[in-house]
Short mmCIF file of C-alpha atoms in Angstrom, two decimals:
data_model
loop_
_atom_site.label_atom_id
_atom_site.label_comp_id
_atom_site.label_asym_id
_atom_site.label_seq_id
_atom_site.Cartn_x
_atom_site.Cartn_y
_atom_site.Cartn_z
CA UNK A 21 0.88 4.97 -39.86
CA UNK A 22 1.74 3.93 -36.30
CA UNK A 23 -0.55 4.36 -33.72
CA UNK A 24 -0.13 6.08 -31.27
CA UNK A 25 1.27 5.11 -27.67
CA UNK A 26 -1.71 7.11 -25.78
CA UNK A 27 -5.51 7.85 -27.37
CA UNK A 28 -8.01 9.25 -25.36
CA UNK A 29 -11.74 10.31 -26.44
CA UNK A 30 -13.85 12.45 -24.69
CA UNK A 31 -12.63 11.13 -21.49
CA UNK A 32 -14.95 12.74 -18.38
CA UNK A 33 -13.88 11.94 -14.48
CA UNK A 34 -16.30 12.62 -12.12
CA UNK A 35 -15.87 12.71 -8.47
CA UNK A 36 -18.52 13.14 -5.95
CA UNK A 37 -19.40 16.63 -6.64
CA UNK A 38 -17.19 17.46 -9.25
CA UNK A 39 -16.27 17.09 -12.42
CA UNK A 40 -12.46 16.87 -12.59
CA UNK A 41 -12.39 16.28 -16.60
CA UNK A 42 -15.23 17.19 -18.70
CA UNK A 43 -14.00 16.37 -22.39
CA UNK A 44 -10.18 15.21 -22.99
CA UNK A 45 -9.25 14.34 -26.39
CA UNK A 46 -5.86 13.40 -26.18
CA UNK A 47 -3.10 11.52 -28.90
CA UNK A 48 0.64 10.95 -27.96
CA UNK A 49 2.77 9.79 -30.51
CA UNK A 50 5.67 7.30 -30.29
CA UNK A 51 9.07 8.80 -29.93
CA UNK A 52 7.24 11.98 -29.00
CA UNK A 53 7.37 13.83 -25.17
CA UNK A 54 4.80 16.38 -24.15
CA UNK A 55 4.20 18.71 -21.56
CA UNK A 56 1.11 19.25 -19.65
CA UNK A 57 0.26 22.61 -18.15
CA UNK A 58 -2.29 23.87 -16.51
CA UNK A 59 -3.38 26.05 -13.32
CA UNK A 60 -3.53 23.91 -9.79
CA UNK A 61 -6.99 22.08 -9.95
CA UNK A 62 -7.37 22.09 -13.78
CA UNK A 63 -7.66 17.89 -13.57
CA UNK A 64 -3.94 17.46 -14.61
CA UNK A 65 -2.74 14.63 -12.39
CA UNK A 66 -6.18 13.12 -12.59
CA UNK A 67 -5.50 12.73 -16.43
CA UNK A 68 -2.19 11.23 -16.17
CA UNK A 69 -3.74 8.99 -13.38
CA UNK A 70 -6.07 7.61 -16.30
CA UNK A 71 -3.14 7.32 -18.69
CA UNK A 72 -1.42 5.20 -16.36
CA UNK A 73 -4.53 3.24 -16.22
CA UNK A 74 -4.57 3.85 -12.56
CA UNK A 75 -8.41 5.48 -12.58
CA UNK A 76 -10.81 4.21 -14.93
CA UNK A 77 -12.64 7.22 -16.94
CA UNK A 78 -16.22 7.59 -15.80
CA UNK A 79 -17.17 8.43 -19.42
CA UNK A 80 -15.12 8.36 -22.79
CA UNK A 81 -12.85 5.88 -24.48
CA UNK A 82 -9.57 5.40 -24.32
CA UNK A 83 -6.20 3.16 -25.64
CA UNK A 84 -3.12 3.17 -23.57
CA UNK A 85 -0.23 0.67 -25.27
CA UNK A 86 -2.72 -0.83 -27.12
CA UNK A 87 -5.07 -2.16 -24.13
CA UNK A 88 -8.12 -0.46 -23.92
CA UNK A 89 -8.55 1.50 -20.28
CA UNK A 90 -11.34 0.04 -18.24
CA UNK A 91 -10.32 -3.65 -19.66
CA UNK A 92 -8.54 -6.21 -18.12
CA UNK A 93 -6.23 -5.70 -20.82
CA UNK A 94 -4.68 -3.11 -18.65
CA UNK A 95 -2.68 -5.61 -16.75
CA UNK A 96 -0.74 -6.29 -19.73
CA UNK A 97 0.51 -3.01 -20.27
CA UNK A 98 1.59 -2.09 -16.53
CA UNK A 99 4.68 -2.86 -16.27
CA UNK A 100 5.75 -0.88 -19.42
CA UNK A 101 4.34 2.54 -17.89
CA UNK A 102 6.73 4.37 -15.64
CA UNK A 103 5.21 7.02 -13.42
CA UNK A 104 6.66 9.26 -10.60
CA UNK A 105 4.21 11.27 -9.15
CA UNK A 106 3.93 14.15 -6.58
CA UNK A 107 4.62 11.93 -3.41
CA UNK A 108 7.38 9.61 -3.71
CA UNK A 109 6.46 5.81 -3.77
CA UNK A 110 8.65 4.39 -1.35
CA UNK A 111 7.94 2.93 2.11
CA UNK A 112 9.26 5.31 4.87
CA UNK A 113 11.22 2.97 6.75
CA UNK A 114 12.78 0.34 4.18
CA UNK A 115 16.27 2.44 2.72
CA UNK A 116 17.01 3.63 -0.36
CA UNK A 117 17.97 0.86 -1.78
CA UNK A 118 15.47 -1.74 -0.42
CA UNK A 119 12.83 0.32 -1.72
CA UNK A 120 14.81 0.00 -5.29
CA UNK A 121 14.92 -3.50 -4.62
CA UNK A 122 11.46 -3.77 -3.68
CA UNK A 123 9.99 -2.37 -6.92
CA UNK A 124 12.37 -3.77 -9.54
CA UNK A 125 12.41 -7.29 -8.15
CA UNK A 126 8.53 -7.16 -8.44
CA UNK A 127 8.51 -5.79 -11.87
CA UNK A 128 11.79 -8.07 -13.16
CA UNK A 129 10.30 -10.90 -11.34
CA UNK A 130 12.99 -12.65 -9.89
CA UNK A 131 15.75 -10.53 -7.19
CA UNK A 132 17.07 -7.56 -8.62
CA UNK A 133 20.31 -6.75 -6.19
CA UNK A 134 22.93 -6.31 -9.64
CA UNK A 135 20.24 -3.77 -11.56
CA UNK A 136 19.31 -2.05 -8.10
CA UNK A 137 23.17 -1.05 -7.19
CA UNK A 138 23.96 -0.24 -10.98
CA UNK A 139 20.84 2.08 -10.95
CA UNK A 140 21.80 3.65 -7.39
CA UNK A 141 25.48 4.34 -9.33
CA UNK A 142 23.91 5.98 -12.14
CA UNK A 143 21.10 8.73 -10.24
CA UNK A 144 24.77 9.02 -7.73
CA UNK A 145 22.88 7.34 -5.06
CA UNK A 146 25.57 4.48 -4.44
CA UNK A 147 26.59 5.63 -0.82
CA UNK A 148 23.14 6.40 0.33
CA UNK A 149 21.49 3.02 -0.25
CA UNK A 150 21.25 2.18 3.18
CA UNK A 151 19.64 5.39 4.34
CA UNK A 152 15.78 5.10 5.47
CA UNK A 153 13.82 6.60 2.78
CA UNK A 154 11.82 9.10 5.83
CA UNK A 155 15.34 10.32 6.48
CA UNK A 156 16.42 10.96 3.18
CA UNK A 157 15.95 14.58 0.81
CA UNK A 158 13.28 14.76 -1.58
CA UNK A 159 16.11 15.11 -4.11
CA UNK A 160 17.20 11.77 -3.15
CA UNK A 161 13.50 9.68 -3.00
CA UNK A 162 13.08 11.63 -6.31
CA UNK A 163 16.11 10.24 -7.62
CA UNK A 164 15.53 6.80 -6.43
CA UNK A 165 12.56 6.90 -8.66
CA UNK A 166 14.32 7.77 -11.49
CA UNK A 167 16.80 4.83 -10.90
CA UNK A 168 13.24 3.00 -10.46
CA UNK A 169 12.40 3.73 -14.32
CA UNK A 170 16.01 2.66 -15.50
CA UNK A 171 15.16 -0.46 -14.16
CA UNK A 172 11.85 -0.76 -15.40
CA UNK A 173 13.04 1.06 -18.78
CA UNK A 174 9.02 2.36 -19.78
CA UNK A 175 7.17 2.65 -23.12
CA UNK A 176 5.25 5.42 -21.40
CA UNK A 177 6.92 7.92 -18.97
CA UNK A 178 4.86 9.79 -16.77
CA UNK A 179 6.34 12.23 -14.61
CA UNK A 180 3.72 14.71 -12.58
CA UNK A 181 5.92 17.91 -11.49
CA UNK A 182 8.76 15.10 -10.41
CA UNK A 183 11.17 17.92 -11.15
CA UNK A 184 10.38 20.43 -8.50
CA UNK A 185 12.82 21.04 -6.49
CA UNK A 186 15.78 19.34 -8.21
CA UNK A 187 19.38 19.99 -8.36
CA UNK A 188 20.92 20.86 -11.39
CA UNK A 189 22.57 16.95 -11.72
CA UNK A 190 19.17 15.38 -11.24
CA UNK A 191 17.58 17.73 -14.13
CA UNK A 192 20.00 15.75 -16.21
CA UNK A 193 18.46 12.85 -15.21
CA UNK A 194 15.04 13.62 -15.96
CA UNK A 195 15.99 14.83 -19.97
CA UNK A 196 17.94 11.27 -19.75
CA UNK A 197 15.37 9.67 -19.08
CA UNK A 198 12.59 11.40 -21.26
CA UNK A 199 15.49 11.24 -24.21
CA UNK A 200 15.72 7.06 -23.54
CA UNK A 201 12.08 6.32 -23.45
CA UNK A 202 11.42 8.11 -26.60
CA UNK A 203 14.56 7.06 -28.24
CA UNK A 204 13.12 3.36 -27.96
CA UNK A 205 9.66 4.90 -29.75
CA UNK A 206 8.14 5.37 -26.41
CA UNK A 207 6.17 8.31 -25.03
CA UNK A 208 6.61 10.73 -22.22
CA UNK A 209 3.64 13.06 -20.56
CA UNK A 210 5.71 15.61 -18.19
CA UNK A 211 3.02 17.44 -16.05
CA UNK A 212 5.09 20.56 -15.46
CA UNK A 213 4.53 24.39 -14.73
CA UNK A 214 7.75 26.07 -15.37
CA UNK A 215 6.85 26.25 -19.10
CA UNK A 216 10.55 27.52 -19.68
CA UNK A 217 12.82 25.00 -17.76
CA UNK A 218 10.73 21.90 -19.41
CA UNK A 219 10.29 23.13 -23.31
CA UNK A 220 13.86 22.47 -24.12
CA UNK A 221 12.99 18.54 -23.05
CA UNK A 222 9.71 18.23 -24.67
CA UNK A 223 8.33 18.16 -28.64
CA UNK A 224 4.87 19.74 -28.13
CA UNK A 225 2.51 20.52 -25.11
CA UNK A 226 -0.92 20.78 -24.26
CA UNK A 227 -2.72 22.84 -21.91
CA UNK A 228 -5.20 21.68 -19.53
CA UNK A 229 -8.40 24.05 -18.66
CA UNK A 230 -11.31 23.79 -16.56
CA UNK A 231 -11.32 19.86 -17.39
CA UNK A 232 -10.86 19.92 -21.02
CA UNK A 233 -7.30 20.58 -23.23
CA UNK A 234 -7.96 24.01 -24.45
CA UNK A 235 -4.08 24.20 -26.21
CA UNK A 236 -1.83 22.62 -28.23
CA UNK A 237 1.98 23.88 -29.30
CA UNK A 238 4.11 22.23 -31.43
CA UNK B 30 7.59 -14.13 -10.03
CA UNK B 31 5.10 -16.23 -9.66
CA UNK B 32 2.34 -15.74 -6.59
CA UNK B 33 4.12 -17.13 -3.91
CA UNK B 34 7.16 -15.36 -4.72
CA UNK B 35 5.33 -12.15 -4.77
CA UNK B 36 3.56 -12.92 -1.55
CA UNK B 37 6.91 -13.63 0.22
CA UNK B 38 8.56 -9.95 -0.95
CA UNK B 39 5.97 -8.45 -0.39
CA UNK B 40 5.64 -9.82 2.96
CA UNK B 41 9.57 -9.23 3.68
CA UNK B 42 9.71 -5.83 3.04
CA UNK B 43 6.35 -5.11 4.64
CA UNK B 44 7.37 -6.60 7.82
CA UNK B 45 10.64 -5.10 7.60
CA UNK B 46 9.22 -1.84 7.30
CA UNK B 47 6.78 -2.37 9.75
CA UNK B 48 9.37 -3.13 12.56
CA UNK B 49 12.04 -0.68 11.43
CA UNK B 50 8.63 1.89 12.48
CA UNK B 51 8.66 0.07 15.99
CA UNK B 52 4.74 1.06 16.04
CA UNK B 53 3.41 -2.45 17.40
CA UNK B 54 6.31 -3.30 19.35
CA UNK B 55 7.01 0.60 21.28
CA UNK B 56 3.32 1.70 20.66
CA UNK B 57 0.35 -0.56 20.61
CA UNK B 58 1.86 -3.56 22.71
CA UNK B 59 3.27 -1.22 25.51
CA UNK B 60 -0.30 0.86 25.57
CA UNK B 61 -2.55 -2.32 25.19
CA UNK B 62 -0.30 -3.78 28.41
CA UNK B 63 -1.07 -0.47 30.47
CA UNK B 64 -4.83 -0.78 29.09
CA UNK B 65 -4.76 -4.14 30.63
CA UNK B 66 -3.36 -2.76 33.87
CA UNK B 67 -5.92 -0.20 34.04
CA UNK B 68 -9.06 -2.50 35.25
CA UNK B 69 -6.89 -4.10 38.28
CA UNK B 70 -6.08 -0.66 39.62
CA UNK B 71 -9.66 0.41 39.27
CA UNK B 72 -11.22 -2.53 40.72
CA UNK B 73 -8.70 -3.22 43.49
CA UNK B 74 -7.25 -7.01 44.58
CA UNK B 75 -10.39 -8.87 43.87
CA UNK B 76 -8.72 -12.00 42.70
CA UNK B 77 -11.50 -14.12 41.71
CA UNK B 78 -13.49 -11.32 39.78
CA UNK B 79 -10.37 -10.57 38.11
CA UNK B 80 -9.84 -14.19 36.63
CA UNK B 81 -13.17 -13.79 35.85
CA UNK B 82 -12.97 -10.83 33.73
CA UNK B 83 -9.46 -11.50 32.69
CA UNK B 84 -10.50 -13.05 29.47
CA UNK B 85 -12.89 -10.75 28.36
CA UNK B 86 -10.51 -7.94 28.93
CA UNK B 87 -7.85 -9.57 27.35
CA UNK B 88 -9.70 -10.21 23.73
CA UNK B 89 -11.36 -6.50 24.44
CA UNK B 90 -7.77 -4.88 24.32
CA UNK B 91 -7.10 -7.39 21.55
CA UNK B 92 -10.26 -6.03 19.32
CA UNK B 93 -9.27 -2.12 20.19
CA UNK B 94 -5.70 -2.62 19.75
CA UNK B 95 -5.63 -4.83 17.14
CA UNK B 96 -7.10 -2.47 14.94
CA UNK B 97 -4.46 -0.15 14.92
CA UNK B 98 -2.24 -3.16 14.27
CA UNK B 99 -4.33 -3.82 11.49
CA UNK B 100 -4.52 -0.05 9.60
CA UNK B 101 -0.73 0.66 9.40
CA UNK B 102 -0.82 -0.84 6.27
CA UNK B 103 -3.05 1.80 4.98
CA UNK B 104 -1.55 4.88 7.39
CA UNK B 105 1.99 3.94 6.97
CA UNK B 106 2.93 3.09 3.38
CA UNK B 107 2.11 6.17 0.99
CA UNK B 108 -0.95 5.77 -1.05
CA UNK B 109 1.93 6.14 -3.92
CA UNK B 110 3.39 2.86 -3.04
CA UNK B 111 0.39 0.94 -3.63
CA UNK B 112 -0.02 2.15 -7.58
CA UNK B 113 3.88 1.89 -7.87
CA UNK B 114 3.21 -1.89 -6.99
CA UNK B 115 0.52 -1.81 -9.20
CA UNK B 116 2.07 -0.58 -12.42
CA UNK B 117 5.28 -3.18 -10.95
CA UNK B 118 3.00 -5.91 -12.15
CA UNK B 119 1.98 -6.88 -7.98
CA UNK B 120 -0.80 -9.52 -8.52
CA UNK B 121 -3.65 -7.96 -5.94
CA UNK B 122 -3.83 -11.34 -4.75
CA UNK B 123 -0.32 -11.70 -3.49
CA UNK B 124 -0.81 -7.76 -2.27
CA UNK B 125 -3.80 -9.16 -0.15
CA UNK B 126 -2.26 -12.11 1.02
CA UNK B 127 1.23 -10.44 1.76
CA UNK B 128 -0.45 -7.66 4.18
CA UNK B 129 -2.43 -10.23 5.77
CA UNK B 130 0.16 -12.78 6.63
CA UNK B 131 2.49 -9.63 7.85
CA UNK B 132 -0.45 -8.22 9.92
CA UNK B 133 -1.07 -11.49 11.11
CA UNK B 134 2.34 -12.42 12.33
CA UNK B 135 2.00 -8.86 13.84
CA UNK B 136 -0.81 -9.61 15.36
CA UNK B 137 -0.14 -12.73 16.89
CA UNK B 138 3.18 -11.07 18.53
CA UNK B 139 0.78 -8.41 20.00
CA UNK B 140 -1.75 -11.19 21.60
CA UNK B 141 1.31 -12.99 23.02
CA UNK B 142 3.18 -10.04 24.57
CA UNK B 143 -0.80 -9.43 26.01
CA UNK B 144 -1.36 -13.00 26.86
CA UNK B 145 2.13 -12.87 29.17
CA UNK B 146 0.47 -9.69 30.77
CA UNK B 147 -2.42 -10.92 31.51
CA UNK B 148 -1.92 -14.21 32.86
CA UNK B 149 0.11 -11.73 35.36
CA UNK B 150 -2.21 -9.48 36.03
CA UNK B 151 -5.70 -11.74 36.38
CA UNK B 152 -4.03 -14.99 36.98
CA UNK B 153 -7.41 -16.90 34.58
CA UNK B 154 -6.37 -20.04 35.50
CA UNK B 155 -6.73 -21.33 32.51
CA UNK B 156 -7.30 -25.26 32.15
CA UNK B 157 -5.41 -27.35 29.19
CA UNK B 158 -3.96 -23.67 28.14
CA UNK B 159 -2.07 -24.98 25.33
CA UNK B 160 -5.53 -24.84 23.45
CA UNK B 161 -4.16 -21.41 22.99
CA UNK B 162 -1.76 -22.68 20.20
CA UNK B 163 -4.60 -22.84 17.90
CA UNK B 164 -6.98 -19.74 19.56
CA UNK B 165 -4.28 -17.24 19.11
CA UNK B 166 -3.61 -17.80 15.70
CA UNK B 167 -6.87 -18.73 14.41
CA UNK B 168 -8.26 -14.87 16.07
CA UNK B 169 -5.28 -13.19 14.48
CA UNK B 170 -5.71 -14.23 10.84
CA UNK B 171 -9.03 -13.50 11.53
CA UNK B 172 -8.76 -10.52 12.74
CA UNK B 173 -6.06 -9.29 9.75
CA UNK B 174 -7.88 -10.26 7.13
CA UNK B 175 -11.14 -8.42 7.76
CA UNK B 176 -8.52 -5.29 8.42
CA UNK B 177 -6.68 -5.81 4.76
CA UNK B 178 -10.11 -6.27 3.62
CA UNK B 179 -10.93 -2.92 5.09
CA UNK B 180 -7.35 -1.31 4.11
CA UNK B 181 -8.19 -2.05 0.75
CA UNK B 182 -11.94 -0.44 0.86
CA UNK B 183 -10.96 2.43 2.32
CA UNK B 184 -7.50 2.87 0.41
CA UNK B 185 -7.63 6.32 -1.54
CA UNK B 186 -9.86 7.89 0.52
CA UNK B 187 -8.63 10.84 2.76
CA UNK B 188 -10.85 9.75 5.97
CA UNK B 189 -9.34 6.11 5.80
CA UNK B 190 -7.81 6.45 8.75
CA UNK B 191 -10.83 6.81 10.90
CA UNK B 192 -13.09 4.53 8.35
CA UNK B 193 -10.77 1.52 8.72
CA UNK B 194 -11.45 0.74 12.78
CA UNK B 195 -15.32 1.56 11.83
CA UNK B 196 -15.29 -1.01 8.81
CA UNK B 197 -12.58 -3.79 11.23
CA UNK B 198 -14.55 -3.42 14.96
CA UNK B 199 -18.14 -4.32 14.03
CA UNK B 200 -17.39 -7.32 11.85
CA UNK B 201 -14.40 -8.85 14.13
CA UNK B 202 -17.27 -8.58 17.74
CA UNK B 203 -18.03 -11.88 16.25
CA UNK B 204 -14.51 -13.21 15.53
CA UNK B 205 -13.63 -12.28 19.38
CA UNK B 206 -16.89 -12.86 20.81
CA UNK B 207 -16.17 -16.67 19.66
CA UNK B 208 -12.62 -16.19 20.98
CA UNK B 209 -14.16 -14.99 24.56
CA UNK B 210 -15.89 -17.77 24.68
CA UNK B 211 -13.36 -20.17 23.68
CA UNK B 212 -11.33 -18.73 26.20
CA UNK B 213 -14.01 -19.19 29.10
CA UNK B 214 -14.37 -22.56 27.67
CA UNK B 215 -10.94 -23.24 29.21
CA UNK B 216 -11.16 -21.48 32.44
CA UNK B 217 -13.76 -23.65 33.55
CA UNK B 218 -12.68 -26.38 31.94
CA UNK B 219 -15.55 -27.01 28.99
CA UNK B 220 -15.30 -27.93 25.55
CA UNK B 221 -13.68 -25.52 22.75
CA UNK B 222 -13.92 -27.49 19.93
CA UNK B 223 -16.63 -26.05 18.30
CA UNK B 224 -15.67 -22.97 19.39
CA UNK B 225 -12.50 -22.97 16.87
CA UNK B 226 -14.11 -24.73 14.01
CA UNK B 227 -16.37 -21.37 14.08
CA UNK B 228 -13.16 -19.63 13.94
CA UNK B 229 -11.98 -21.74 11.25
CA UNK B 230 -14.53 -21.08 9.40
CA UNK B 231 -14.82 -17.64 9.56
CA UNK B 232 -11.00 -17.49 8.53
CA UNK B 233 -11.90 -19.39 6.07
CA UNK B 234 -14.61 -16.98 4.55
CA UNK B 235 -12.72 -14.07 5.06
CA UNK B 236 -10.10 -15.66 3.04
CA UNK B 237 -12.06 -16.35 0.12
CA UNK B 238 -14.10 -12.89 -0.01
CA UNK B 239 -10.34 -11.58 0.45
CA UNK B 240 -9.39 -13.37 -2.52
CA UNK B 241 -12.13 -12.84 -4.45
CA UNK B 242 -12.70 -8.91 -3.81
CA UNK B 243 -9.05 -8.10 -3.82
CA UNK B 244 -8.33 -7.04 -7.67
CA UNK B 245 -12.06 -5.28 -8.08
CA UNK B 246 -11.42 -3.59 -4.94
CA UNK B 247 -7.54 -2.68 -6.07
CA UNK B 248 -8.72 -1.53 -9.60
CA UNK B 249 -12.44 0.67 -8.15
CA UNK B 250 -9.86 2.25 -5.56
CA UNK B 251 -9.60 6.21 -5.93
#
């Protein structure tokens, strides 16, 4: 049996005065993407902040690519997790394309130029590299993120309501990109709330209440 | 990429976006020069009280300033950039060292275009100036370490903003206190020596506890 991409027992986050997640028990197989609902405040993009191994659980266990989170082990696994959150990741004043640059030559480790411009080509960001990301549409930035994770090409996609607000084009992305990560026996965790536009893209979900899942569809 | 690579992209861009924003060159260094013009006006044409005080207002609007020279990194880039480096693979090391040597150069730039104005406006008098080859710097990279120090304490929380010049002004009184004095040191014509081998080694602490702190700091942040 393989095992699976993401494992997480009775993971608990506490922040001063709050508990954001009480009890998560959560499995995500390879080749598999699920959706993540759940009101505003339910603790959603705090949980896919500790599946990116970006915040360390204050209680619980939990295996992400096969390092354990709160290990250096972590460090390992990085580069293979692909995440686009609510705000986009890019600094306001490099362009479109720098900011690809930026990223990719980081992760690649060595100048990325060639993958940058083929990525701009494919989210149809090609004549916009040289705009400044602060003057560009959140449809672009969002896209330049995508073009990000075709670079990076995850094991673990992570997308927190990156959608919203997208043109019909980049929608296609976004199932291109959930379809290649799990086509290469990856995962994908798609925080979402339109529970129609995202089930066509997805092979399960859970939902998230008061800081524990309290659903599961296949 | 190994570290040095990192350090030097990550440097690049930072700068790049740094002066693309134009805040240090069109907001701090204009304000810090009309902060400098400021005590002239209010004390009138008083020409040897002026080169007395000239130094000590010059490394006082380098302290006050400085710190907002020092925080863009954590009010400019989008807390999102920093885990995007992170899951990149960005060593926290190179991250620290790429902020500080962008600050610094930033920094320096800022107590240059001050230095200009204030050798105009208070005339010091300085003797055997070009001691200020290795003052300027050696206050600078103090002075942007202990800020990406206190970037990266205060990075995830909302009030960093405010919580980076409180965390950056109390430990660098020290850093330009030493400065001040090195400065006076050449206006009447005294020894600095010692006074930069205590800025040396300063630098020289910050660097390590920079080093040191800069991936448990990266990995505890919100």
């Amino acid at each position: 049996m393989t095992s699976p991409t993401v494992s997480l027992r009775s993971v608990a986050v506490r922040k001063p005065g709050s508990l954001i997640l009480r009890s998560v028990d959560l499995d995500l197989a390879p080749g598999s993407a699920t959706a993540l609902f759940g009101a505003n405040g339910s603790g959603k993009t705090t949980l896919l902040r500790v599946v990116a191994t970006l915040l360390r659980p204050s209680s619980g266990s939990g295996v992400v690519l096969g390092a354990d989170l709160g290990t250096a082990a972590v460090d390992g696994v990085r580069r293979r997790i692909g995440l686009v959150g609510h705000e986009p990741a890019l600094y306001p004043n490099l362009t479109l394309g720098e900011n690809l640059e930026l990223a990719a030559s980081i992760a690649l480790g060595r100048p990325a130029t060639a993958e940058a411009q083929d990525a701009l080509q494919q989210v149809g960001l090609a004549g916009a590299a040289d705009r400044r990301a602060s003057r560009s549409s959140n449809g672009m930035r969002r896209r330049i993120e995508f073009a990000r994770l075709l670079i990076l090409a995850p094991d673990l996609l992570l997308l927190d309501e990156a959608h919203v607000g997208l043109d019909p084009e980049a929608w296609l992305l976004v199932g291109h990109l959930i379809e290649e990560v799990t086509g290469r026996g990856g995962s994908a965790l798609i925080v979402a709330h339109e529970e129609e536009r995202i089930r066509p893209l997805v092979d399960g979900a859970v939902t998230l209440g008061d800081g524990v899942i309290t659903g599961h569809q296949e | 990429m190994n570290l040095r690579n990192q350090i030097a992209t990550l440097m690049r861009y930072e700068l790049r976006d740094e002066l693309r924003g134009g805040e240090v060159g069109f907001v701090v260094l204009p304000f810090g020069v009309v902060a400098l013009l400021t005590i002239p006006m209010a004390i009138g044409i008083d020409t040897p009280l002026l080169q007395r005080i000239g130094p000590g207002i010059y490394w006082s609007i380098i302290l006050l300033f400085g710190v907002l020279v020092t925080q863009r990194h954590s009010s400019l880039a989008p807390p999102a950039t920093r885990d995007m480096l992170r899951l990149a693979g960005a060593d926290p090391v190179a991250r620290f060292a790429a902020t500080t040597l962008a600050t610094f150069l930033l920094l320096l730039a800022f107590e240059v275009g001050a230095g200009f104005a204030t050798m105009a406006l208070y005339d010091p008098a300085l003797d055997s100036w070009w001691w200020l080859a290795a003052l300027l710097p050696l206050t600078a990279a103090g002075l942007s370490m202990i800020g990406t120090i206190a970037g990266n304490i205060a990075s995830g929380l909302e009030a960093r903003t405010s919580l980076v010049p409180l965390i950056v002004v109390p430990i660098a009184v020290p850093l330009l206190l030493g400065a001040a004095q090195a400065t006076e040191g050449l206006r009447v014509g005294a020894g600095i020596l010692r006074w930069l081998l205590l800025l040396a080694i300063v630098d020289t602490v910050l660097a390590v506890a920079g080093v040191l702190t800069a991936r448990s700091l990266e990995e505890s942040a919100a």
